[in-house]
Short mmCIF file of C-alpha atoms and ligand atoms in Angstrom, two decimals:
data_model
loop_
_atom_site.label_atom_id
_atom_site.label_comp_id
_atom_site.label_asym_id
_atom_site.label_seq_id
_atom_site.Cartn_x
_atom_site.Cartn_y
_atom_site.Cartn_z
CA MET M 1 86.29 119.26 104.80
CA THR M 2 84.55 115.90 104.66
CA GLY M 3 85.13 113.15 107.15
CA VAL M 4 86.71 109.86 106.06
CA ARG M 5 84.96 106.60 106.89
CA VAL M 6 86.19 103.02 106.77
CA ALA M 7 83.53 101.36 104.62
CA GLY M 8 85.11 97.93 104.48
CA VAL M 9 88.19 95.93 105.44
CA GLY M 10 89.84 92.73 104.24
CA LEU M 11 92.83 90.51 105.01
CA THR M 12 94.38 87.34 103.70
CA HIS M 13 95.66 84.85 106.20
CA PHE M 14 99.05 86.05 107.45
CA GLY M 15 101.57 83.24 107.40
CA LYS M 16 103.81 81.09 105.27
CA HIS M 17 102.48 81.15 101.73
CA PRO M 18 105.70 81.08 99.72
CA GLU M 19 104.02 79.99 96.50
CA ARG M 20 101.40 82.75 96.44
CA THR M 21 102.26 85.83 94.36
CA GLY M 22 101.74 89.37 95.62
CA ARG M 23 99.00 89.96 93.05
CA ASP M 24 97.12 86.86 94.17
CA LEU M 25 97.36 87.87 97.84
CA PHE M 26 96.26 91.46 97.24
CA GLY M 27 93.39 90.38 94.99
CA GLU M 28 92.00 88.27 97.84
CA ALA M 29 92.32 91.00 100.49
CA ALA M 30 90.71 93.60 98.20
CA ASP M 31 87.86 91.24 97.33
CA ARG M 32 87.10 90.78 101.02
CA ALA M 33 87.24 94.54 101.62
CA PHE M 34 84.73 95.21 98.83
CA ALA M 35 82.40 92.51 100.13
CA ASP M 36 82.64 93.94 103.65
CA ALA M 37 82.06 97.49 102.39
CA GLY M 38 79.11 96.83 100.13
CA VAL M 39 80.78 99.20 97.67
CA ASP M 40 81.00 98.35 94.00
CA ARG M 41 84.59 98.25 92.80
CA SER M 42 83.68 100.41 89.82
CA ALA M 43 83.18 103.31 92.26
CA VAL M 44 86.90 103.34 93.19
CA GLU M 45 88.65 106.52 92.08
CA GLY M 46 92.17 105.60 93.15
CA LEU M 47 94.28 102.74 94.52
CA ASN M 48 97.04 103.54 97.03
CA TYR M 49 99.14 100.43 97.43
CA GLY M 50 102.01 99.73 99.82
CA ASN M 51 104.84 97.31 99.07
CA PHE M 52 108.43 97.27 100.23
CA MET M 53 110.59 94.61 98.58
CA GLY M 54 108.72 93.42 95.49
CA GLU M 55 111.74 94.03 93.28
CA LEU M 56 113.80 91.61 95.37
CA ALA M 57 111.14 89.02 96.20
CA GLU M 58 109.24 88.92 92.91
CA HIS M 59 111.43 90.81 90.44
CA GLN M 60 108.47 93.15 90.13
CA GLY M 61 108.49 96.91 90.01
CA HIS M 62 105.65 99.19 88.83
CA GLN M 63 103.16 97.40 91.02
CA GLY M 64 100.39 100.01 91.03
CA PRO M 65 98.65 99.02 87.80
CA LEU M 66 99.34 95.34 88.47
CA MET M 67 97.51 95.53 91.80
CA ALA M 68 94.63 97.56 90.33
CA GLU M 69 94.15 94.68 87.89
CA ALA M 70 94.33 92.17 90.73
CA ALA M 71 91.62 94.08 92.60
CA GLY M 72 89.48 94.47 89.47
CA VAL M 73 89.56 98.25 89.47
CA THR M 74 90.35 100.55 86.55
CA ALA M 75 91.25 103.61 88.64
CA PRO M 76 94.75 105.08 88.59
CA ALA M 77 97.03 103.29 91.04
CA THR M 78 100.18 104.33 92.86
CA ARG M 79 102.61 102.26 94.87
CA TYR M 80 103.97 103.73 98.08
CA GLU M 81 107.28 102.54 99.48
CA SER M 82 108.36 103.60 102.94
CA ALA M 83 109.87 100.35 104.18
CA CYS M 84 107.66 98.78 106.89
CA ALA M 85 105.50 101.93 106.91
CA SER M 86 104.58 101.62 103.23
CA SER M 87 100.84 101.05 103.56
CA GLY M 88 100.46 103.40 106.54
CA THR M 89 101.82 106.06 104.22
CA ALA M 90 99.49 104.93 101.42
CA LEU M 91 96.57 105.24 103.83
CA ARG M 92 97.56 108.72 104.95
CA GLU M 93 97.64 109.95 101.35
CA ALA M 94 94.23 108.39 100.72
CA VAL M 95 92.79 110.16 103.77
CA LYS M 96 94.11 113.44 102.39
CA ASP M 97 92.58 112.73 98.97
CA VAL M 98 89.13 112.08 100.43
CA ARG M 99 89.32 115.11 102.71
CA ASN M 100 90.40 117.31 99.82
CA GLY M 101 87.47 116.19 97.70
CA GLU M 102 89.86 114.63 95.23
CA ALA M 103 88.08 111.29 95.57
CA ASP M 104 85.01 109.86 97.32
CA VAL M 105 86.11 106.22 97.25
CA VAL M 106 89.71 105.05 97.56
CA LEU M 107 91.03 101.50 97.83
CA VAL M 108 94.09 101.35 100.11
CA GLY M 109 96.15 98.31 100.93
CA GLY M 110 99.41 96.50 100.71
CA ALA M 111 100.99 93.11 100.20
CA GLU M 112 104.31 91.41 100.69
CA ARG M 113 105.65 88.05 99.57
CA MET M 114 108.67 87.08 101.68
CA ASN M 115 108.92 83.38 102.47
CA ASN M 116 109.95 82.46 98.92
CA LEU M 117 113.30 84.14 99.74
CA GLY M 118 114.04 82.01 102.80
CA THR M 119 115.47 83.37 106.07
CA ALA M 120 118.86 84.46 104.70
CA GLY M 121 117.33 86.06 101.63
CA THR M 122 114.73 87.88 103.71
CA THR M 123 117.39 89.12 106.14
CA GLU M 124 119.31 90.50 103.18
CA ALA M 125 116.20 92.07 101.63
CA LEU M 126 114.96 93.70 104.83
CA ALA M 127 118.37 95.29 105.33
CA ILE M 128 117.78 97.60 102.37
CA ALA M 129 115.58 99.67 104.68
CA ALA M 130 118.84 100.73 106.37
CA ASP M 131 121.65 102.95 105.05
CA ASP M 132 123.54 100.78 102.56
CA LEU M 133 126.90 102.52 102.86
CA TYR M 134 127.19 103.10 106.58
CA GLU M 135 124.99 100.37 108.09
CA VAL M 136 124.43 97.41 105.75
CA ARG M 137 128.05 97.24 104.58
CA ALA M 138 129.08 97.24 108.24
CA GLY M 139 127.02 94.07 108.73
CA MET M 140 124.09 95.65 110.55
CA THR M 141 121.01 93.50 110.04
CA PHE M 142 117.49 94.65 110.84
CA PRO M 143 117.33 92.63 114.08
CA ALA M 144 120.80 93.97 114.96
CA ALA M 145 119.53 97.54 114.59
CA TYR M 146 116.70 96.92 117.07
CA ALA M 147 119.12 95.07 119.34
CA LEU M 148 121.34 98.17 119.34
CA MET M 149 118.28 100.23 120.31
CA ALA M 150 117.28 97.69 122.99
CA ARG M 151 120.71 97.79 124.63
CA ALA M 152 120.74 101.60 124.46
CA TYR M 153 117.30 101.58 126.13
CA PHE M 154 118.45 99.23 128.89
CA GLU M 155 121.51 101.44 129.46
CA ALA M 156 119.43 104.61 129.65
CA TYR M 157 116.39 103.42 131.60
CA GLY M 158 116.90 99.85 132.75
CA GLY M 159 114.88 96.82 131.70
CA SER M 160 115.53 93.19 131.02
CA ARG M 161 115.01 90.36 128.57
CA GLU M 162 112.21 89.16 130.90
CA ASP M 163 110.35 92.45 130.40
CA LEU M 164 110.60 91.97 126.64
CA ALA M 165 109.48 88.33 126.89
CA GLU M 166 106.29 89.46 128.65
CA ILE M 167 105.44 91.50 125.54
CA ALA M 168 105.90 88.47 123.28
CA VAL M 169 103.76 86.34 125.61
CA LYS M 170 101.00 88.99 125.62
CA ASN M 171 100.91 89.32 121.85
CA HIS M 172 100.85 85.56 121.33
CA ASP M 173 97.93 85.34 123.77
CA ASN M 174 96.08 88.03 121.85
CA ALA M 175 96.44 86.13 118.57
CA LEU M 176 94.91 82.91 119.87
CA GLU M 177 91.45 83.68 118.47
CA ASN M 178 92.62 85.63 115.41
CA GLU M 179 92.06 83.36 112.42
CA TYR M 180 94.28 85.60 110.25
CA ALA M 181 97.30 85.31 112.55
CA GLN M 182 100.49 83.41 111.71
CA PHE M 183 100.85 82.07 115.28
CA GLN M 184 97.65 81.06 117.07
CA ARG M 185 99.78 79.57 119.81
CA ALA M 186 100.52 80.59 123.38
CA ILE M 187 104.12 80.84 124.55
CA SER M 188 105.67 81.20 128.00
CA VAL M 189 108.28 83.64 129.29
CA GLU M 190 110.64 80.66 129.78
CA GLU M 191 110.23 79.53 126.17
CA ALA M 192 110.92 83.05 124.94
CA LEU M 193 114.05 83.36 127.09
CA ASP M 194 115.32 79.93 126.05
CA ALA M 195 114.90 80.55 122.31
CA PRO M 196 118.04 80.96 120.17
CA MET M 197 119.66 84.39 120.18
CA VAL M 198 119.31 86.41 116.97
CA ALA M 199 121.15 89.59 117.98
CA ASP M 200 121.54 89.94 121.72
CA PRO M 201 119.61 90.98 123.76
CA LEU M 202 116.98 89.95 121.18
CA GLY M 203 116.16 86.28 120.71
CA LEU M 204 113.98 84.49 118.20
CA TYR M 205 110.80 85.20 120.21
CA ASP M 206 111.57 88.91 120.36
CA ALA M 207 111.29 89.07 116.57
CA CYS M 208 108.28 89.05 114.30
CA PRO M 209 108.15 86.13 111.87
CA ILE M 210 108.65 86.20 108.10
CA THR M 211 105.15 86.57 106.69
CA ASP M 212 103.31 86.52 103.40
CA GLY M 213 100.00 88.37 103.30
CA ALA M 214 97.89 91.28 102.15
CA SER M 215 95.46 93.81 103.58
CA ALA M 216 92.92 96.20 102.09
CA VAL M 217 90.61 98.98 103.25
CA VAL M 218 87.88 100.86 101.36
CA LEU M 219 87.79 104.50 102.45
CA VAL M 220 84.81 106.70 101.56
CA SER M 221 83.71 110.27 102.25
CA ASP M 222 80.92 110.99 104.75
CA GLU M 223 78.75 112.09 101.83
CA TYR M 224 79.33 108.89 99.88
CA ALA M 225 78.53 106.76 102.91
CA ASP M 226 75.33 108.72 103.57
CA ASP M 227 74.20 108.82 99.93
CA HIS M 228 74.67 105.07 99.55
CA GLY M 229 73.32 104.07 102.93
CA LEU M 230 76.61 102.41 103.94
CA GLU M 231 77.06 101.06 107.40
CA ALA M 232 80.46 102.53 108.23
CA PRO M 233 80.56 103.39 111.92
CA VAL M 234 84.34 103.88 112.15
CA ALA M 235 86.04 107.02 110.85
CA VAL M 236 89.69 107.94 110.40
CA THR M 237 89.71 111.18 112.36
CA GLY M 238 93.42 111.82 112.67
CA THR M 239 96.52 111.29 110.57
CA GLY M 240 100.16 112.15 111.27
CA GLN M 241 103.56 111.42 109.81
CA GLY M 242 107.05 111.94 111.15
CA GLY M 243 110.57 111.50 109.84
CA ASP M 244 114.09 111.21 111.20
CA LYS M 245 117.63 110.63 109.99
CA MET M 246 117.92 107.42 107.96
CA ALA M 247 120.78 105.78 109.87
CA LEU M 248 120.53 104.98 113.56
CA GLN M 249 124.03 106.40 114.15
CA ASP M 250 122.90 109.81 112.89
CA ARG M 251 119.93 110.16 115.26
CA GLN M 252 119.79 112.34 118.31
CA TYR M 253 118.38 109.44 120.34
CA LEU M 254 119.12 105.71 120.17
CA ALA M 255 116.43 104.78 122.71
CA ARG M 256 113.62 107.09 121.64
CA THR M 257 111.73 107.50 118.36
CA PRO M 258 111.07 111.19 117.64
CA ALA M 259 109.62 110.40 114.18
CA ALA M 260 106.82 108.52 115.92
CA GLU M 261 106.49 111.20 118.59
CA ARG M 262 105.91 113.80 115.87
CA ALA M 263 103.48 111.55 113.97
CA ALA M 264 101.48 110.88 117.14
CA ALA M 265 101.32 114.55 118.16
CA GLU M 266 100.08 115.51 114.70
CA ALA M 267 97.48 112.72 114.59
CA TYR M 268 96.13 113.51 118.08
CA ASP M 269 95.91 117.20 117.21
CA ASP M 270 94.22 116.40 113.90
CA ALA M 271 91.59 114.25 115.65
CA GLY M 272 91.20 116.57 118.62
CA VAL M 273 91.97 113.77 121.09
CA GLY M 274 94.79 113.04 123.51
CA PRO M 275 96.55 109.87 124.61
CA ALA M 276 94.25 109.57 127.63
CA ASP M 277 91.26 109.16 125.27
CA VAL M 278 92.73 106.10 123.55
CA ALA M 279 91.08 102.79 124.48
CA ALA M 280 93.28 100.47 122.42
CA ALA M 281 96.32 100.63 120.16
CA GLU M 282 97.81 98.57 117.34
CA VAL M 283 101.53 99.37 117.32
CA HIS M 284 104.50 98.34 115.18
CA ASP M 285 106.12 95.61 117.30
CA CYS M 286 108.49 94.21 114.66
CA PHE M 287 110.61 93.44 117.73
CA THR M 288 109.45 93.43 121.34
CA ILE M 289 111.53 96.53 122.13
CA ALA M 290 109.73 98.34 119.28
CA GLU M 291 106.43 98.04 121.19
CA VAL M 292 108.07 99.75 124.18
CA LEU M 293 109.38 102.59 122.02
CA ALA M 294 105.98 102.94 120.34
CA LEU M 295 104.05 103.24 123.60
CA GLU M 296 106.39 105.99 124.76
CA ALA M 297 106.17 107.81 121.41
CA LEU M 298 102.37 107.64 121.57
CA ASP M 299 102.68 109.39 124.94
CA PHE M 300 100.95 106.61 126.87
CA TYR M 301 104.14 106.48 128.96
CA ALA M 302 107.07 108.78 129.66
CA PRO M 303 110.44 107.68 128.23
CA GLY M 304 111.70 104.70 130.23
CA GLU M 305 108.28 103.79 131.68
CA ALA M 306 106.76 101.46 129.05
CA ILE M 307 109.28 98.63 129.42
CA GLY M 308 107.27 97.03 132.22
CA ALA M 309 103.78 97.80 130.87
CA ALA M 310 103.04 94.24 129.71
CA ALA M 311 104.52 92.68 132.85
CA ARG M 312 102.36 95.00 134.98
CA GLY M 313 99.27 93.95 133.00
CA GLU M 314 98.48 97.45 131.75
CA THR M 315 98.65 96.58 128.05
CA THR M 316 97.29 93.03 128.22
CA ARG M 317 93.80 92.03 127.12
CA ASP M 318 92.45 92.79 130.62
CA GLY M 319 94.53 95.93 131.10
CA ASP M 320 93.48 99.57 131.06
CA ARG M 321 94.68 100.08 127.51
CA PRO M 322 95.17 96.84 125.59
CA VAL M 323 97.92 96.95 122.96
CA ASN M 324 98.08 94.73 119.88
CA LEU M 325 94.85 92.83 120.46
CA SER M 326 95.38 91.43 116.95
CA GLY M 327 98.54 89.68 118.13
CA GLY M 328 100.66 92.48 116.68
CA LEU M 329 103.44 91.97 114.18
CA LYS M 330 104.95 89.51 116.65
CA ALA M 331 102.19 86.89 116.54
CA LYS M 332 99.88 87.97 113.75
CA GLY M 333 102.83 88.39 111.40
CA HIS M 334 104.51 91.16 109.42
CA PRO M 335 104.10 91.06 105.65
CA VAL M 336 105.98 94.35 105.51
CA GLY M 337 104.03 96.33 102.92
CA ALA M 338 100.67 95.05 104.20
CA THR M 339 101.17 95.89 107.87
CA GLY M 340 100.07 99.54 108.01
CA THR M 341 96.65 98.89 106.52
CA SER M 342 96.28 95.58 108.36
CA GLN M 343 96.51 97.54 111.64
CA VAL M 344 93.60 99.69 110.43
CA VAL M 345 91.68 96.55 109.46
CA GLU M 346 92.14 95.14 112.95
CA MET M 347 91.35 98.39 114.76
CA THR M 348 88.21 98.95 112.65
CA ARG M 349 86.93 95.51 113.60
CA LEU M 350 87.94 95.97 117.25
CA LEU M 351 86.00 99.25 117.43
CA ARG M 352 82.90 98.20 115.51
CA GLY M 353 82.56 95.03 117.56
CA ASP M 354 83.11 92.15 115.13
CA HIS M 355 86.67 91.24 116.20
CA PRO M 356 87.18 88.23 118.49
CA ASN M 357 88.86 90.61 120.98
CA SER M 358 86.35 93.48 120.67
CA ASP M 359 85.10 92.86 124.19
CA ALA M 360 88.49 93.96 125.53
CA VAL M 361 88.05 97.47 124.10
CA ASP M 362 86.41 99.88 126.54
CA GLY M 363 85.94 103.04 124.49
CA ASP M 364 85.49 104.52 121.03
CA VAL M 365 89.00 105.70 120.16
CA GLY M 366 91.87 103.59 118.79
CA VAL M 367 95.26 104.43 117.33
CA THR M 368 97.50 102.64 114.83
CA HIS M 369 101.27 103.17 114.72
CA ASN M 370 103.25 102.02 111.66
CA ALA M 371 107.03 102.52 111.61
CA GLY M 372 109.54 102.20 108.76
CA GLY M 373 113.13 101.03 109.10
CA THR M 374 114.52 101.82 112.53
CA VAL M 375 111.74 104.44 112.84
CA ALA M 376 113.14 106.91 110.31
CA SER M 377 109.56 107.21 109.08
CA THR M 378 106.28 106.70 110.91
CA THR M 379 102.58 107.20 110.37
CA VAL M 380 100.01 107.32 113.16
CA HIS M 381 96.25 107.22 112.62
CA VAL M 382 93.36 107.83 114.99
CA LEU M 383 90.18 105.82 114.42
CA GLU M 384 86.91 106.59 116.16
CA VAL M 385 83.41 105.19 116.30
CA THR M 386 81.42 108.20 115.22
CA GLU M 387 77.93 106.79 114.71
CA MET U 1 131.27 90.88 94.72
CA THR U 2 134.49 92.17 96.27
CA ASP U 3 135.97 95.63 96.27
CA ASP U 4 138.13 94.65 93.35
CA THR U 5 135.12 94.52 91.04
CA ARG U 6 132.75 96.96 92.73
CA VAL U 7 132.68 100.47 91.32
CA ARG U 8 133.94 102.85 94.00
CA ASP U 9 131.43 104.98 95.85
CA GLU U 10 132.95 108.44 95.81
CA GLY U 11 133.02 109.95 99.28
CA PHE U 12 132.31 106.72 101.11
CA ASP U 13 135.32 104.82 99.75
CA ASP U 14 137.45 107.93 100.21
CA PHE U 15 136.33 107.93 103.84
CA LEU U 16 137.32 104.26 104.26
CA ASP U 17 140.69 104.99 102.60
CA ALA U 18 141.27 107.78 105.10
CA VAL U 19 140.32 105.63 108.10
CA GLU U 20 142.57 102.84 106.82
CA ALA U 21 145.47 105.31 106.56
CA GLY U 22 144.86 106.47 110.12
CA GLU U 23 143.58 109.82 108.84
CA GLY U 24 139.87 109.43 109.54
CA PHE U 25 137.74 112.55 109.28
CA TYR U 26 134.16 113.72 109.31
CA LEU U 27 132.39 116.64 107.70
CA GLU U 28 131.57 119.63 109.85
CA CYS U 29 129.35 122.62 109.06
CA PRO U 30 129.92 126.15 110.42
CA ASP U 31 127.45 125.39 113.23
CA GLY U 32 129.47 122.36 114.32
CA HIS U 33 127.10 119.62 113.06
CA GLY U 34 128.96 116.46 112.09
CA SER U 35 128.11 114.20 109.14
CA LEU U 36 129.71 111.60 106.85
CA PRO U 37 130.51 111.85 103.15
CA PRO U 38 129.29 112.19 100.49
CA ARG U 39 127.35 115.34 101.41
CA GLN U 40 126.46 118.41 99.38
CA VAL U 41 125.00 120.11 102.46
CA CYS U 42 124.79 119.57 106.22
CA PRO U 43 121.94 117.08 106.88
CA HIS U 44 121.11 118.87 110.12
CA CYS U 45 120.87 122.51 109.00
CA GLY U 46 121.38 122.62 105.23
CA ALA U 47 124.58 124.67 105.35
CA GLY U 48 126.72 124.16 102.25
CA ASP U 49 130.10 125.14 103.65
CA LEU U 50 131.37 121.78 104.91
CA GLY U 51 134.95 121.28 106.06
CA GLU U 52 136.85 118.12 107.02
CA THR U 53 137.56 117.69 110.71
CA PRO U 54 139.91 114.94 111.94
CA LEU U 55 138.15 112.02 113.61
CA ALA U 56 139.11 111.52 117.24
CA GLU U 57 141.68 108.73 117.64
CA THR U 58 139.37 106.78 119.90
CA GLY U 59 135.62 106.63 120.38
CA GLU U 60 133.35 105.24 123.06
CA ILE U 61 131.03 102.26 122.49
CA GLU U 62 127.49 103.59 122.92
CA THR U 63 125.62 100.37 122.16
CA TYR U 64 126.45 96.97 120.66
CA THR U 65 124.99 93.59 119.77
CA THR U 66 126.34 90.16 118.94
CA VAL U 67 124.84 89.13 115.61
CA HIS U 68 124.08 85.41 115.30
CA VAL U 69 121.86 85.51 112.19
CA ALA U 70 123.39 87.52 109.35
CA ALA U 71 122.73 88.28 105.72
CA PRO U 72 124.44 85.89 103.25
CA GLU U 73 127.33 88.36 102.74
CA PHE U 74 128.27 87.90 106.41
CA ASP U 75 127.45 84.21 106.83
CA ASP U 76 131.00 83.11 107.67
CA ASP U 77 131.53 86.15 109.91
CA THR U 78 128.95 85.12 112.54
CA PRO U 79 128.89 85.52 115.41
CA TYR U 80 130.21 89.07 115.25
CA VAL U 81 129.76 92.18 117.33
CA THR U 82 128.24 95.25 115.69
CA ALA U 83 128.74 98.45 117.66
CA VAL U 84 127.72 102.09 117.39
CA VAL U 85 130.67 104.18 118.55
CA ASP U 86 130.56 107.86 119.49
CA PHE U 87 133.51 109.92 118.20
CA GLY U 88 132.19 113.26 119.37
CA GLY U 89 131.28 114.92 116.08
CA VAL U 90 129.79 111.75 114.58
CA ARG U 91 128.92 108.19 115.49
CA LEU U 92 130.10 105.25 113.39
CA THR U 93 128.68 101.75 113.01
CA GLY U 94 131.11 98.87 112.52
CA GLN U 95 132.29 95.43 113.54
CA LEU U 96 134.28 94.99 116.70
CA ARG U 97 137.44 92.97 116.06
CA ASP U 98 140.04 91.49 118.41
CA ALA U 99 137.67 91.38 121.40
CA ALA U 100 135.76 88.48 122.91
CA PRO U 101 132.02 89.24 123.03
CA GLU U 102 131.99 88.88 126.83
CA ASP U 103 134.64 91.60 127.14
CA VAL U 104 132.61 94.16 125.19
CA ALA U 105 131.00 96.91 127.25
CA VAL U 106 129.20 100.19 126.78
CA GLY U 107 131.69 102.98 127.40
CA ALA U 108 134.76 100.99 126.27
CA GLU U 109 137.31 102.94 124.18
CA VAL U 110 138.03 101.67 120.66
CA THR U 111 139.92 102.85 117.59
CA PRO U 112 138.50 102.76 114.03
CA ASP U 113 140.12 100.76 111.25
CA VAL U 114 139.23 99.05 107.96
CA ALA U 115 139.38 95.28 107.48
CA ARG U 116 137.95 92.62 105.15
CA THR U 117 134.93 90.43 105.86
CA GLU U 118 135.45 86.69 106.20
CA THR U 119 132.64 85.81 103.82
CA THR U 120 133.21 87.99 100.75
CA GLY U 121 136.44 89.89 101.39
CA GLU U 122 134.60 93.21 101.16
CA ARG U 123 136.08 96.18 102.98
CA ILE U 124 134.35 96.90 106.27
CA LEU U 125 134.67 99.53 108.96
CA VAL U 126 135.90 97.89 112.17
CA PHE U 127 136.81 98.92 115.69
CA ARG U 128 139.75 97.51 117.61
ZN1 ZN K 401 124.77 122.07 110.16
#
């Protein structure tokens, strides 16, 4: 089985770009990934593309061939939809294709256009990641779902809004030097606590923003990288995926995320590493509480222990294991279908040394954690510097 | 769109009808796993032999939130309390009615009912 290397990565700016179409955004991210990879786009044998709500935001289905055109590739293209984990899932399938010898070069990415819908429209659109009959029709919004999980967590293990605010402050700090981030702006705990409530205990600063953007990664086999003299020091060495019941009410746990636990265990096993080997992580902090749940699922902390990690300085830039050095979904932004691959873009740059926060990474192993809905689906990937 | 124009969702609307009539139920497989209709098989173990078990008269609030920013269909309903309530065999998600947000607590006993939303007049599962 061949290894899978990250030959090149590309992002658009993440932010408010309501007038830019999904195809325009993805075309830019893919172009940057090809330039970074030094791979000719004619070598691409498949496009795996993640997008969540294109039917609602752009009245556009069947986005695979559209995005292949946008990227200037003629290879067959498939869209993956797994809510906020869409492009993490697209990436996992691409890793399998390269390992299986099905393809030597795969373009993976995702895009989402959201701001053209406005806040109410986006709230409505995001809700389709939940169970329509038993959650959405009961008035459960996406922030409400995470608020229900946050209160369940506080009930089970303790924790406070201050603990959550520390996570938001950390991720905003991390985004200060990230030119792709939506918010390159520091915030304070007081500002976060004083912000308007969205769904208590979660306020505006506990939530990721509404973001337009795209991400792309060129994956190649070891053989292709060697034969073409590519400089591709980072490899995807582990992949895992986990699932759970769709509706929060049907889950065994309201304050734990077994789908992510299973994805992490599989990815660690696949890579032959353990949580103690991980130097940095990019995790799916769509809400501050989601970062807590992610760190516990990744087995960096036992259940109930990660709530104070940011406040204790363990996951900050200077901590033992920095988390979301990109700024995370919270400060970098969350163009839903683009997020999974954007985490791999950031981690690749963090590990190979050309990210503004690379100096905070003390080691060669990073993980990315991409969760869909209220963590009914999750992918986890292990990235390592292997040359 | 209100219920009067929406095509019924078999199973789900039957469930709401039953709750509204005070005859709420859930589906139970031979191994005792609970689920909500419509189901061909038990989502937990795949068993096909599902029977209807009466829903407990009251359930316990397991977690809740006060929603301040809602989707357009619930615009005029805000702020409202969404709760997940444990009825033993199943949990249900719905809006808490007839209670001030500051009086809501985890562990409080509530009864299920069906009401209409302020914004669109759609039927909605509620707890009182
Ligand atoms: Zn069963």
